[in-house]
Each structure stands twice: as structure tokens, then as C-alpha cells.
XYZ file of N, CA and C in Angstrom:
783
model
N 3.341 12.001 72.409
C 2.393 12.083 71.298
C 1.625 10.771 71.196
N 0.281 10.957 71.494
C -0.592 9.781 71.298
C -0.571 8.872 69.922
N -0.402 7.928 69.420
C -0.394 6.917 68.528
C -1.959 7.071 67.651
N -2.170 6.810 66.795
C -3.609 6.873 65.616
C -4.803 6.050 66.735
N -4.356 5.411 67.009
C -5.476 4.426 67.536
C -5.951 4.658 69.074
N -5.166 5.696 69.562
C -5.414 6.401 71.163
C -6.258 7.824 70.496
N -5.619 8.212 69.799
C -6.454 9.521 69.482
C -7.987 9.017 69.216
N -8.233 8.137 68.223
C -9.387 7.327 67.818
C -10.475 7.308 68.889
N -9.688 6.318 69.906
C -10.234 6.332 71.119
C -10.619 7.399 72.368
N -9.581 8.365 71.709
C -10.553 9.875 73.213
C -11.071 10.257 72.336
N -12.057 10.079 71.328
C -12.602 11.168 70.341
C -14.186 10.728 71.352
N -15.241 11.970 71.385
C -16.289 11.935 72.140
C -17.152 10.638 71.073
N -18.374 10.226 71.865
C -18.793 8.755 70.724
C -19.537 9.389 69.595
N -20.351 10.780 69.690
C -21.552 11.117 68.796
C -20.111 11.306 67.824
N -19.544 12.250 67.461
C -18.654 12.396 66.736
C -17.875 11.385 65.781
N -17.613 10.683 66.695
C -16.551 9.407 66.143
C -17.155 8.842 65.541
N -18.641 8.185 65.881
C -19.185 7.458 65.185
C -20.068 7.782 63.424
N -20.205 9.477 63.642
C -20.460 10.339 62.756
C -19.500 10.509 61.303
N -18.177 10.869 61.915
C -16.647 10.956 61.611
C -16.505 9.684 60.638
N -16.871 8.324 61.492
C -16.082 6.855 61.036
C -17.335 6.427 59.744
N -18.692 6.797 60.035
C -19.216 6.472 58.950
C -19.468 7.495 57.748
N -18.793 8.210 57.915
C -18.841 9.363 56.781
C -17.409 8.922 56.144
N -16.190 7.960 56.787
C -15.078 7.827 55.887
C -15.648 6.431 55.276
N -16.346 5.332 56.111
C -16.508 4.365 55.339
C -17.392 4.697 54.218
N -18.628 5.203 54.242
C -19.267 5.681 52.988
C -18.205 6.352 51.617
N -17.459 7.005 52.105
C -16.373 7.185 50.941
C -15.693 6.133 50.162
N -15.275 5.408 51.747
C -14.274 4.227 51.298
C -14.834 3.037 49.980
N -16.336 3.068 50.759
C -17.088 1.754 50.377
C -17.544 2.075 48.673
N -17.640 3.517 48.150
C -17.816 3.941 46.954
C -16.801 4.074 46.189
N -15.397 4.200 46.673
C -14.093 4.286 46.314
C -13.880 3.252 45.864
N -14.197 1.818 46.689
C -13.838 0.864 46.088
C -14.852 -0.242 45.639
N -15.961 0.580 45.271
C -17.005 0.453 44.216
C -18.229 -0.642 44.695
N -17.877 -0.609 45.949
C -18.782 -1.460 47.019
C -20.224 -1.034 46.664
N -20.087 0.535 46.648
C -21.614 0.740 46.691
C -21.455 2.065 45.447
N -22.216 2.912 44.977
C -22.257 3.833 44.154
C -22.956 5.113 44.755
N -22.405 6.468 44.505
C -23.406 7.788 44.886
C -24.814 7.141 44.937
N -25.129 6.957 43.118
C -26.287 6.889 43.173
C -27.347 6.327 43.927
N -26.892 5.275 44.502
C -27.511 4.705 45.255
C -27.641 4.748 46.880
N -27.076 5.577 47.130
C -27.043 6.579 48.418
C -27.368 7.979 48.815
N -27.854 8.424 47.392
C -28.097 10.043 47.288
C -29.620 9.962 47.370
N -29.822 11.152 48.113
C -30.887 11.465 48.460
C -31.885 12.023 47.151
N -33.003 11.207 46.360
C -33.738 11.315 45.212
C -35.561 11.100 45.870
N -36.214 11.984 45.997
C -37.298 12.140 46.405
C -38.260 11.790 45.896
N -38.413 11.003 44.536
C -39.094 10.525 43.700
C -38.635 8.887 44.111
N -37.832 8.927 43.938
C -37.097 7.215 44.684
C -37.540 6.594 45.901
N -37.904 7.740 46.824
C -37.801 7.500 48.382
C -39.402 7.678 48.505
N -40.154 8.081 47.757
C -42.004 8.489 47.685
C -42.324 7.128 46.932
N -42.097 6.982 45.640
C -42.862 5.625 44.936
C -42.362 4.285 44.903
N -40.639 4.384 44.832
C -40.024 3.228 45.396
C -39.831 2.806 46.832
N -40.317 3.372 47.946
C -40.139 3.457 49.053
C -38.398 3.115 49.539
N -37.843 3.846 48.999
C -36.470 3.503 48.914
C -35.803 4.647 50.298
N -36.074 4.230 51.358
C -36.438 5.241 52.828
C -34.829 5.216 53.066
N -33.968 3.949 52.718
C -32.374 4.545 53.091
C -31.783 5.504 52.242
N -32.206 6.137 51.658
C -31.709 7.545 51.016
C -31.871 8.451 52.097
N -32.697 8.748 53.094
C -32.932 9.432 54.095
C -32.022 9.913 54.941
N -31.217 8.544 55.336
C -29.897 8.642 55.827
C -28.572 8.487 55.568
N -28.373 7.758 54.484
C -27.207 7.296 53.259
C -26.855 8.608 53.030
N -26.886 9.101 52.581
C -27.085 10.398 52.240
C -25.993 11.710 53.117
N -26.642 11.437 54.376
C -26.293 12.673 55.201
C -24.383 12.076 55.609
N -24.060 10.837 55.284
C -22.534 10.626 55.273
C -21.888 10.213 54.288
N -22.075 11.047 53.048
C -21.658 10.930 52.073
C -20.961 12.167 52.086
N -19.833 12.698 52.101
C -18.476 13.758 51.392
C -18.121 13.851 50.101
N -18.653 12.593 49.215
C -17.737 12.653 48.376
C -16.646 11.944 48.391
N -15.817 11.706 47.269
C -14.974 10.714 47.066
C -13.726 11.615 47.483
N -12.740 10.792 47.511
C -11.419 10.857 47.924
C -10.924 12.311 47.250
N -10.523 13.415 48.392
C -9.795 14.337 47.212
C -9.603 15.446 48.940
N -9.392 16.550 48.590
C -9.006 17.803 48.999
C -9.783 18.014 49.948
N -11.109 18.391 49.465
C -12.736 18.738 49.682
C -12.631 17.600 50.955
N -12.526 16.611 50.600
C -12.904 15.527 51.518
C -12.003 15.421 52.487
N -10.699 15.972 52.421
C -10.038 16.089 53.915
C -10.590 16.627 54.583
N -10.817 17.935 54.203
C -11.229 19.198 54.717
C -12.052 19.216 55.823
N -13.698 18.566 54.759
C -14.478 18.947 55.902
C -14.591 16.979 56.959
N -13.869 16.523 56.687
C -13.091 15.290 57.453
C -12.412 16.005 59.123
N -11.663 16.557 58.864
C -10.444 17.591 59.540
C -12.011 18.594 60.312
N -12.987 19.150 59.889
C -13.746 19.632 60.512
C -14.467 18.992 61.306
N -14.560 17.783 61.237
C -15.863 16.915 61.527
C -14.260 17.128 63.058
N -13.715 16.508 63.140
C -12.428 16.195 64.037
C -11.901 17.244 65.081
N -12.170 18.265 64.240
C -11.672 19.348 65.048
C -12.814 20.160 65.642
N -13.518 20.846 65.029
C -14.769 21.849 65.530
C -16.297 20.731 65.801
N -16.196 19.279 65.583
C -17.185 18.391 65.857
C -16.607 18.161 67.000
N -15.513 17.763 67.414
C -15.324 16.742 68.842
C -14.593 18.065 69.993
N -14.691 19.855 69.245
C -14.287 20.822 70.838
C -15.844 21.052 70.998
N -16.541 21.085 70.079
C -18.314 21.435 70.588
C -18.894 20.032 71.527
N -18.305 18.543 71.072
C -18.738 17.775 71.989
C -17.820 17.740 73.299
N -16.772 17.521 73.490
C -15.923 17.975 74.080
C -15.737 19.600 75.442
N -16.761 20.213 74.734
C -16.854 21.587 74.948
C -18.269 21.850 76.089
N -18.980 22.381 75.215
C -20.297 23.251 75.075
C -21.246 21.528 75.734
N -20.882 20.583 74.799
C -21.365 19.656 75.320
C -21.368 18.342 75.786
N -20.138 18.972 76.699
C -19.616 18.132 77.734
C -20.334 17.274 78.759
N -20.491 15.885 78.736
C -21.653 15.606 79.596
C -22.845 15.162 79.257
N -23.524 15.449 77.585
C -24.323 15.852 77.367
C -24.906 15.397 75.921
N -24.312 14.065 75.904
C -24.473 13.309 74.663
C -25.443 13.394 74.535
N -26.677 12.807 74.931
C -27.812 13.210 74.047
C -28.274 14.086 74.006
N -28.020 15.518 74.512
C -28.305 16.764 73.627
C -27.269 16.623 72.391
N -26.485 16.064 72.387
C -25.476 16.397 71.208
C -26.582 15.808 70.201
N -26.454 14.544 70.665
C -27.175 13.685 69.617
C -28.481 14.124 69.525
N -29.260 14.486 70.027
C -30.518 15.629 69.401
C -30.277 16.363 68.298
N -29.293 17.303 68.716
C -28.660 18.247 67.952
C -28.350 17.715 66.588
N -27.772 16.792 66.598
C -26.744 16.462 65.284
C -28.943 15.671 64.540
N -29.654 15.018 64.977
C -30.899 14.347 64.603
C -32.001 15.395 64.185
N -31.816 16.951 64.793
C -32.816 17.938 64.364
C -32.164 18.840 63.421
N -30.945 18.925 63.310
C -30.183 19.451 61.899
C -30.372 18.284 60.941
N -30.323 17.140 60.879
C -30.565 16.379 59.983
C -32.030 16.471 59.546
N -32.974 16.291 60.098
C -34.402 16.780 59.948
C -34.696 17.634 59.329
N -34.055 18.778 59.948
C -34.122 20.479 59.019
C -33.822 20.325 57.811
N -32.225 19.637 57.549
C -32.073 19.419 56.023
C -32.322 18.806 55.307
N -33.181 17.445 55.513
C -34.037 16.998 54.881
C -35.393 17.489 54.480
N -35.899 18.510 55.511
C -37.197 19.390 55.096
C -36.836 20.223 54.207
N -35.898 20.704 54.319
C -35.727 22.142 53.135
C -34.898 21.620 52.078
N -34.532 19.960 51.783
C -34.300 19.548 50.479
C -35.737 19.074 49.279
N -36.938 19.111 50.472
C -38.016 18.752 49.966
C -38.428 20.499 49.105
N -38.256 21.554 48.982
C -38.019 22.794 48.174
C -36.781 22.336 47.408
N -37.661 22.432 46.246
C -36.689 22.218 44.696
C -35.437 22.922 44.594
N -35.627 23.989 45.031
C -34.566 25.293 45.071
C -33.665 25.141 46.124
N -33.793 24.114 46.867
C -32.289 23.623 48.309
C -32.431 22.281 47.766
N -32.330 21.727 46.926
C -32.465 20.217 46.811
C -31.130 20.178 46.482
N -30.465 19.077 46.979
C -28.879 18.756 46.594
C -28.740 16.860 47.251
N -28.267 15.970 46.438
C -28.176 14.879 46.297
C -27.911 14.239 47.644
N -27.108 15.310 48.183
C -25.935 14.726 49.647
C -26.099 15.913 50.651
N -26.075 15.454 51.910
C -26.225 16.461 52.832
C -25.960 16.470 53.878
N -24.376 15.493 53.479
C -23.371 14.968 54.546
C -22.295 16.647 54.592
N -21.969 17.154 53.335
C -21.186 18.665 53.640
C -21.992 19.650 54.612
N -23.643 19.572 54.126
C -24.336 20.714 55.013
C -24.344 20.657 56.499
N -24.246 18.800 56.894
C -24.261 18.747 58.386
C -23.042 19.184 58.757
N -22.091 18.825 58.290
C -20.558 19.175 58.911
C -20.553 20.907 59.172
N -21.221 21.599 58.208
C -21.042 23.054 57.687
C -21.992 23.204 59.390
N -23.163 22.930 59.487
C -24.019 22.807 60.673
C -23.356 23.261 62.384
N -22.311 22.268 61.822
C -21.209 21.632 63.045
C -20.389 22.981 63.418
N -19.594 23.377 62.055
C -18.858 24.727 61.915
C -19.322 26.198 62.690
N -20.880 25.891 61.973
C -21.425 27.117 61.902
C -21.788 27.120 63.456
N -21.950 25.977 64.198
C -22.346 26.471 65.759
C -21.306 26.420 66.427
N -20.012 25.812 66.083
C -18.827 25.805 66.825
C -18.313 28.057 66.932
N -18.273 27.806 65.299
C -18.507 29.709 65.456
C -19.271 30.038 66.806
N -20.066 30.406 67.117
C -21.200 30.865 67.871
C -20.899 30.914 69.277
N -20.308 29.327 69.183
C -20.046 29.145 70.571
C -18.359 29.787 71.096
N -17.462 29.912 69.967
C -17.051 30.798 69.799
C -15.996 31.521 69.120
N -16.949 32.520 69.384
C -16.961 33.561 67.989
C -15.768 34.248 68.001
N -14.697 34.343 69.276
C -13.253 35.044 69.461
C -12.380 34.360 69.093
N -12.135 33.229 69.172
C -11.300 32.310 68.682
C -10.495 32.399 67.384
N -9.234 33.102 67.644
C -8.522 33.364 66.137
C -8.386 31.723 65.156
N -8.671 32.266 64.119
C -8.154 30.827 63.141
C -7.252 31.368 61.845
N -6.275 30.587 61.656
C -5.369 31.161 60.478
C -6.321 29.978 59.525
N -6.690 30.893 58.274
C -7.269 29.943 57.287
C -5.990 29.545 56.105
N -5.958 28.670 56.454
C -4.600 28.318 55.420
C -3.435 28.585 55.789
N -2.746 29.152 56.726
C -1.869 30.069 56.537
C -1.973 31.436 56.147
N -2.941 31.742 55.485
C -2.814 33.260 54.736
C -3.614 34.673 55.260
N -4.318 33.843 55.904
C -5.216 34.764 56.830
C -5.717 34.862 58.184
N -5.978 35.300 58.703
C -6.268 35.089 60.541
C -7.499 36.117 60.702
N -8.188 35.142 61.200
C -9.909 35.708 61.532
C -10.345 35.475 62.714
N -11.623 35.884 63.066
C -12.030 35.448 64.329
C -13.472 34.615 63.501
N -13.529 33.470 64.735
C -13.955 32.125 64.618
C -15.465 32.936 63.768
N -15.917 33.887 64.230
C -17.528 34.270 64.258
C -17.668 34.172 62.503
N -16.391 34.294 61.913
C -16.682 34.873 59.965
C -16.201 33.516 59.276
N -16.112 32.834 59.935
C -15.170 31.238 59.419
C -16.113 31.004 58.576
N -17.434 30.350 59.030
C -18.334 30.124 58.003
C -18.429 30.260 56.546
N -18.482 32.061 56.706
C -19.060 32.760 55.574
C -17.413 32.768 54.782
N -15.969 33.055 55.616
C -15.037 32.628 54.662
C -15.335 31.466 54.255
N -15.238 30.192 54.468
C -15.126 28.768 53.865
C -16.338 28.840 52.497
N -17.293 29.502 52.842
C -18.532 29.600 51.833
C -18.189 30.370 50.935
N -17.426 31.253 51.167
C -16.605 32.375 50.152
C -15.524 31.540 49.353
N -14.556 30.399 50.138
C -13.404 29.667 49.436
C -14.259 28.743 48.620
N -15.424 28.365 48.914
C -15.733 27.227 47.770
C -16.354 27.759 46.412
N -16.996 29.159 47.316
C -17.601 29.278 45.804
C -16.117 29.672 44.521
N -15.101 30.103 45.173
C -14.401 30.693 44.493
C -13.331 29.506 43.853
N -13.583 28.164 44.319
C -13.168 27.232 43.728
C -14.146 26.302 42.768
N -15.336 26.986 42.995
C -16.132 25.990 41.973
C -17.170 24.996 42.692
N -17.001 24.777 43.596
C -17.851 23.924 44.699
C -19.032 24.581 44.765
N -20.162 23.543 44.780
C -21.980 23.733 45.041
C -21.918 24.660 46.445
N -22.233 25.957 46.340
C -22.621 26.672 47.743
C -23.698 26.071 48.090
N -24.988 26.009 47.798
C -25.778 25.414 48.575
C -25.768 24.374 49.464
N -25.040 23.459 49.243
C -24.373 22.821 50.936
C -23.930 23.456 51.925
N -23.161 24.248 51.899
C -22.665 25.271 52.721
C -23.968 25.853 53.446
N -24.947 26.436 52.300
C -25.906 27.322 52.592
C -26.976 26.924 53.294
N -26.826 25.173 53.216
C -28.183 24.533 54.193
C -27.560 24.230 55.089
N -26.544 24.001 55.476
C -25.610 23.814 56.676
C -26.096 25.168 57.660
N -25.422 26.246 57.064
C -25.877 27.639 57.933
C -27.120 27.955 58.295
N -28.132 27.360 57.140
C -29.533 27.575 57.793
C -29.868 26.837 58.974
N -29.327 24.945 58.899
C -29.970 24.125 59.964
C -28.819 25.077 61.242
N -27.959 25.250 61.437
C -26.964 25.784 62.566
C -27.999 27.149 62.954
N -28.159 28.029 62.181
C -28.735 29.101 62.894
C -30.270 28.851 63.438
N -30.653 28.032 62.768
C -32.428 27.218 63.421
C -32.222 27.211 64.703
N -30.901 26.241 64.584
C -30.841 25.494 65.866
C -30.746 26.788 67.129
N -29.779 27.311 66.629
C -29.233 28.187 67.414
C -30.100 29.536 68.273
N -30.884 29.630 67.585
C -31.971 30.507 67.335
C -33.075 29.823 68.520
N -33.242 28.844 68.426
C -34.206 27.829 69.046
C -33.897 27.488 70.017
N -32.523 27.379 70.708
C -32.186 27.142 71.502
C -31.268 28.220 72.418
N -30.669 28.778 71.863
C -30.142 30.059 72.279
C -31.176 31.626 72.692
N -31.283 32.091 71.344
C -31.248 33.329 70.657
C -32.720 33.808 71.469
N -33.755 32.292 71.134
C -35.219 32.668 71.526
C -35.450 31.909 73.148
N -34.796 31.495 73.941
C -34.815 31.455 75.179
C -34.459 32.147 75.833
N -33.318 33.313 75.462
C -32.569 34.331 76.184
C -33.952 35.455 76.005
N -34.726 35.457 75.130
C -35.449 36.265 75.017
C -36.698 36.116 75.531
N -37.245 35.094 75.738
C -38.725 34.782 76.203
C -38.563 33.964 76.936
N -37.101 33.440 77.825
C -37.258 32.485 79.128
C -37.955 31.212 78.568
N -38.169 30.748 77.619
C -38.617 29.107 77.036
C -38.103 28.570 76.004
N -37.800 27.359 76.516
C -36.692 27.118 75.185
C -37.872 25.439 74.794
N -38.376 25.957 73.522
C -39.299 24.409 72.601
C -38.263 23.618 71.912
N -37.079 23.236 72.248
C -36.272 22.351 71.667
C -35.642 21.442 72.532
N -36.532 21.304 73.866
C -35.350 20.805 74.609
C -35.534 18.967 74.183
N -34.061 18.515 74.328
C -33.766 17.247 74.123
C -34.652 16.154 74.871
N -35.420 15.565 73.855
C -37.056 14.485 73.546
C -36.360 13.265 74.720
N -37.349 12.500 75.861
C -37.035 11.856 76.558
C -36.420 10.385 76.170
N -37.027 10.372 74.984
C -36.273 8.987 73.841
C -35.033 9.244 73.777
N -34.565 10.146 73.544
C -33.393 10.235 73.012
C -32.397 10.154 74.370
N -32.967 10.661 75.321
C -31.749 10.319 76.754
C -32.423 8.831 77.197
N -33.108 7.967 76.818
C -33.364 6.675 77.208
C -32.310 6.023 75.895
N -32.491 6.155 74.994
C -31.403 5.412 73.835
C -29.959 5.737 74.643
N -29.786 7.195 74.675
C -28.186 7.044 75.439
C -27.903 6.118 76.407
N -28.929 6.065 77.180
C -28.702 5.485 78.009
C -29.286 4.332 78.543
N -29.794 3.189 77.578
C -29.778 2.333 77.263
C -28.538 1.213 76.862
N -28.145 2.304 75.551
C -26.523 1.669 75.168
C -25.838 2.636 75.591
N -25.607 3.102 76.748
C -24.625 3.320 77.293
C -23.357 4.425 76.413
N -24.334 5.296 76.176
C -23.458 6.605 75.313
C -22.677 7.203 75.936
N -21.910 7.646 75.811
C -21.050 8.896 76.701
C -21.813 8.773 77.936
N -21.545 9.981 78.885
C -21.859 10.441 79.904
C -23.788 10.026 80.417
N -23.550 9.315 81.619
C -25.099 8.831 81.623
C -25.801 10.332 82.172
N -27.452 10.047 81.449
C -28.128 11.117 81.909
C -28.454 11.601 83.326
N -28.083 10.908 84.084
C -28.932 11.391 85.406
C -27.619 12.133 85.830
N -26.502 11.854 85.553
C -25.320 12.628 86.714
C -25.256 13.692 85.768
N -26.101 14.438 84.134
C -25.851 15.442 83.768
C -27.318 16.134 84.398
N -28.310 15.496 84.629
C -29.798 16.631 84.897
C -29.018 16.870 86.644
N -28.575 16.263 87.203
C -28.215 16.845 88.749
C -26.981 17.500 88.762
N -26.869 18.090 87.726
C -25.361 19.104 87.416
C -25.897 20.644 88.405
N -26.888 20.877 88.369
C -27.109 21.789 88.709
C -28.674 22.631 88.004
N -29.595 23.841 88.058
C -30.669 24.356 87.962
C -30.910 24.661 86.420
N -31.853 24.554 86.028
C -32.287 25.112 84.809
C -32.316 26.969 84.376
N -31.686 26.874 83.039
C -31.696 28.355 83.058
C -30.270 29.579 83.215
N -29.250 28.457 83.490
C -28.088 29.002 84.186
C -27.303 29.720 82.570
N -27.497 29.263 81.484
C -26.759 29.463 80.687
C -27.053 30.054 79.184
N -26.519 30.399 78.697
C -26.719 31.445 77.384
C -26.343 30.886 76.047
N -25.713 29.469 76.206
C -24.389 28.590 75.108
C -25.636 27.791 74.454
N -24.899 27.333 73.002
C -25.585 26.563 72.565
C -26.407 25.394 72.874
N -27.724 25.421 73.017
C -28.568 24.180 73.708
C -28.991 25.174 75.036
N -28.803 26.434 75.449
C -29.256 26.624 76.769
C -30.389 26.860 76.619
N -30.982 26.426 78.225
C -32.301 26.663 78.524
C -32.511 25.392 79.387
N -32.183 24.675 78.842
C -32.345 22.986 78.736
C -31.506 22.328 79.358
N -31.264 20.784 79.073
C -29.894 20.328 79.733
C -29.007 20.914 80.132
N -28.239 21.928 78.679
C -27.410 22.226 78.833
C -27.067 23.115 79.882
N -27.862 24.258 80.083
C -28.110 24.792 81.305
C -27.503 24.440 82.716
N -27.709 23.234 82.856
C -27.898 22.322 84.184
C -26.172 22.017 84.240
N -26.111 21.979 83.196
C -24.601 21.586 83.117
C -23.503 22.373 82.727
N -23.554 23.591 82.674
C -22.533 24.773 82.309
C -21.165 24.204 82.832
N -20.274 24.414 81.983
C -19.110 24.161 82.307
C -19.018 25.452 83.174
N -17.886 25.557 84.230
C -17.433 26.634 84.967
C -16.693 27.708 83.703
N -16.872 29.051 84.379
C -16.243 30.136 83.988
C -14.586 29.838 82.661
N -13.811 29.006 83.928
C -12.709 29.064 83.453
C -12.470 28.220 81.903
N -13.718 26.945 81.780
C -13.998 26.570 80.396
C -14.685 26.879 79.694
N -14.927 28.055 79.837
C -16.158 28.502 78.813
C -15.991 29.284 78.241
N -16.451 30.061 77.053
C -16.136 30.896 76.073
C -15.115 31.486 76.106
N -15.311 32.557 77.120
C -13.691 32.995 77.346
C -12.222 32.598 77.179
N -12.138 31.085 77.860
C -11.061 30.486 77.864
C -10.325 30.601 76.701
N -11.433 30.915 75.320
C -11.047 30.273 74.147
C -10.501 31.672 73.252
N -10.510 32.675 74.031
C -10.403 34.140 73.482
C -8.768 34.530 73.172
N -7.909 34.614 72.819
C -6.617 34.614 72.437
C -6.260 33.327 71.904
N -7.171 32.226 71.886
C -6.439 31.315 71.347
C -6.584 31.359 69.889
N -5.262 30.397 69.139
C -5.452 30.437 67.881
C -5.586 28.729 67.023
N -6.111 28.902 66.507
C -6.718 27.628 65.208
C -6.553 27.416 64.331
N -5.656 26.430 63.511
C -5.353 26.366 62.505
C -6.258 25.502 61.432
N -6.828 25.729 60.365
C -7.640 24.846 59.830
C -6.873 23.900 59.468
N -5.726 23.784 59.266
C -5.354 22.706 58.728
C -3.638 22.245 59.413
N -3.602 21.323 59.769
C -1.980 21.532 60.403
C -0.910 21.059 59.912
């Protein structure tokens, strides 16, 4: 059994680094370093005060210490680092696209009064969930102990457990919107019209690989041909880089998941 500080260390980097500043933002408000308020996303603040770190303050904020905050902690850990780990193996800066155009999305549709919510660190994680589903959707999970589902309804249960505890659905609910955008954009409408308009911006594989992110870009574009694949991000990189048969969706079909262990 690996020790706290080995596990730490095989966690993929987009993740970890996602993961580690979403606990310090807790930590740092916990112990009164910094305040919500001054990290929550206020659109009147960020227009006349030019107060532009709300933009991102924001998207790693959970919330303070409690239940809620294991939870989707334990998600970020588990269904954040088998999708990097997984689907996008190889392939850090599509990840990191990914995780930068769900953030985008939910900052556009907090600018509508009617999705506006302070923090939109739960919706990205929910984001995370909602495409780990997708990618796949057979994957038994016992929710709690009390129930056993397949991965594809996880979502809409967890969105079902909060409302029924009292928790803001609309986090949940912009989470599922930026995940199915994505998904849609990269999946859903390339399988259908052979072109995929999302593929991962040449900045973003020069930053990886600049500082030296995960997996460098050139040994993932000579993985192999464009087009090969149907998984989240295909069309694109990801394509080029399909994991083989034996790791891919399938593999994951009898297995079971516990949300919480």
C-alpha cells in the first residue's frame, strides 16, 4: 500500500494541480487567510472594479470544510485522475483544453442572471463527472452503499442527492451543461459530420510543453492517424492516440465503483 505522499505523486499533473488548489482555497478561507467574498465570482466587481481575479478564484472554491467538500474532493481524485489517466492518456494538453473551455462555458452562462452562482468550482468537478459518465457509461457504481447503477445515471443521481439534501442544483446543472457542450463538440458532432471545431489551440500544446507537462506533444501527434476514435476529445489528438481495445471502454464494463470507500 502506497504511503499519502506516493499516491500524491502518481496523480496525473492537470488534476493534481486542480485537486491541490481547490483544497488550499478551502484551507486558506478556513483559516481566514482570505474570505468567499473575495474570491466569488461578482460581475459588477469584475466590470467597474476591474477586479479580473474573480474569474478564476472562483472556479476552486468548494466551499468550506464539511461533507459536500469531501465529496466532490474524492471526485476530483477519482473520476478526474481515471479520465486523465484514461481517455486522456498522453494527452495533457487536450486535458488541459478541456478542463480551460469548460471553465469558459461556465463563466459565459454565469453572465445569464438565471445560471449566475458565486462559485463554479462544484460545476467544474460536476463537468469532470459528467464526462467520466460518457466515457463510461457501463461502469457499475454503488452510491453509498445503498444503491448500484451504471456510471451513465451517476450524474443525474448525485443532482437528485443534493437537491434532496438542500444543496444549490444549479451547480450541478452548469456542470452538466459545460460536460455535454464539450462532449457534443467533440464527440457527438464529429461522429456525425467527420469535423471536429474544438480541437486543442496550438498555445496550449506549446505551454505543455514549454513547462514540461505530462506527456510531451510530439510522441502523442505520432501515436498514430486522425479520426481513429469515437471517446471523449475524438476527432483530434485524441484520435491519434486511442488507447488499444483492451483499455478502453470495455475494459471498464463489469467493473464496480464505489463513491466513497
Amino acid at each position: 500500500m502506497s504511503s499519502p505522499g506516493e499516491y500524491y505523486n502518481s496523480l496525473p499533473p492537470i488534476t493534481k494541480a486542480y485537486g491541490t488548489l481547490c483544497l488550499l482555497a478551502t484551507t486558506a478561507s478556513q483559516l481566514g487567510l482570505v474570505t468567499p467574498f473575495h474570491i466569488a465570482l461578482i460581475p459588477g466587481l469584475v466590470i467597474k472594479q476591474f477586479q479580473v481575479w474573480r474569474l478564476i478564484t472562483n472556479l476552486f472554491f468548494l466551499g468550506g470544510f464539511s461533507i459536500n467538500f469531501g465529496i466532490r474532493l474524492l471526485m476530483i481524485a477519482r473520476y478526474g485522475v481515471q479520465l486523465e489517466k484514461g481517455p486522456f492518456e498522453r494527452r495533457t494538453a487536450d486535458f488541459l483544453w478541456m478542463m480551460i473551455f469548460g471553465s469558459l462555458t461556465l463563466l459565459v452562462l454565469s453572465v445569464i442572471p438565471f445560471f449566475w452562482t458565486p462559485f463554479l468550482g462544484v460545476s467544474l468537478v460536476f463537468m469532470l463527472l459528467y464526462l467520466w459518465s460518457r466515457e463510461f457509461p457501463n461502469a457499475n457504481i454503488s452510491l453509498y452503499g445503498l444503491v448500484t447503477l451504471k456510471a451513465f445515471y451517476l450524474p443525474w443521481a448525485m443532482l437528485a442527492l443534493d437537491v434532496i439534501f438542500g444543496s444549490p442544483i444549479m451547480p450541478d446543472l452548469l456542470g452538466i451543461i459545460a460536460g455535454h457542450l464539450y462532449y457534443f463538440l467533440t464527440v457527438l458532432h464529429p461522429l456525425a459530420t467527420g469535423k471536429n471545431y474544438l480541437k486543442t489551440p496550438k498555445w496550449v500544446n506549446k505551454v505543455v510543453a514549454r513547462w514540461r507537462i505530462g506527456a510531451p506533444v510530439a510522441a502523442v501527434r505520432q501515436a498514430g492517424g486522425v479520426g481513429a476514435g469515437g471517446g471523449v476529445g475524438g476527432g483530434g489528438a485524441y484520435s491519434s492516440a486511442r488507447a488499444p481495445p483492451e483499455s478502453s471502454n470495455t475494459a471498464f464494463r463489469g467493473r464496480s465503483y464505489r463513491l466513497t470507500d
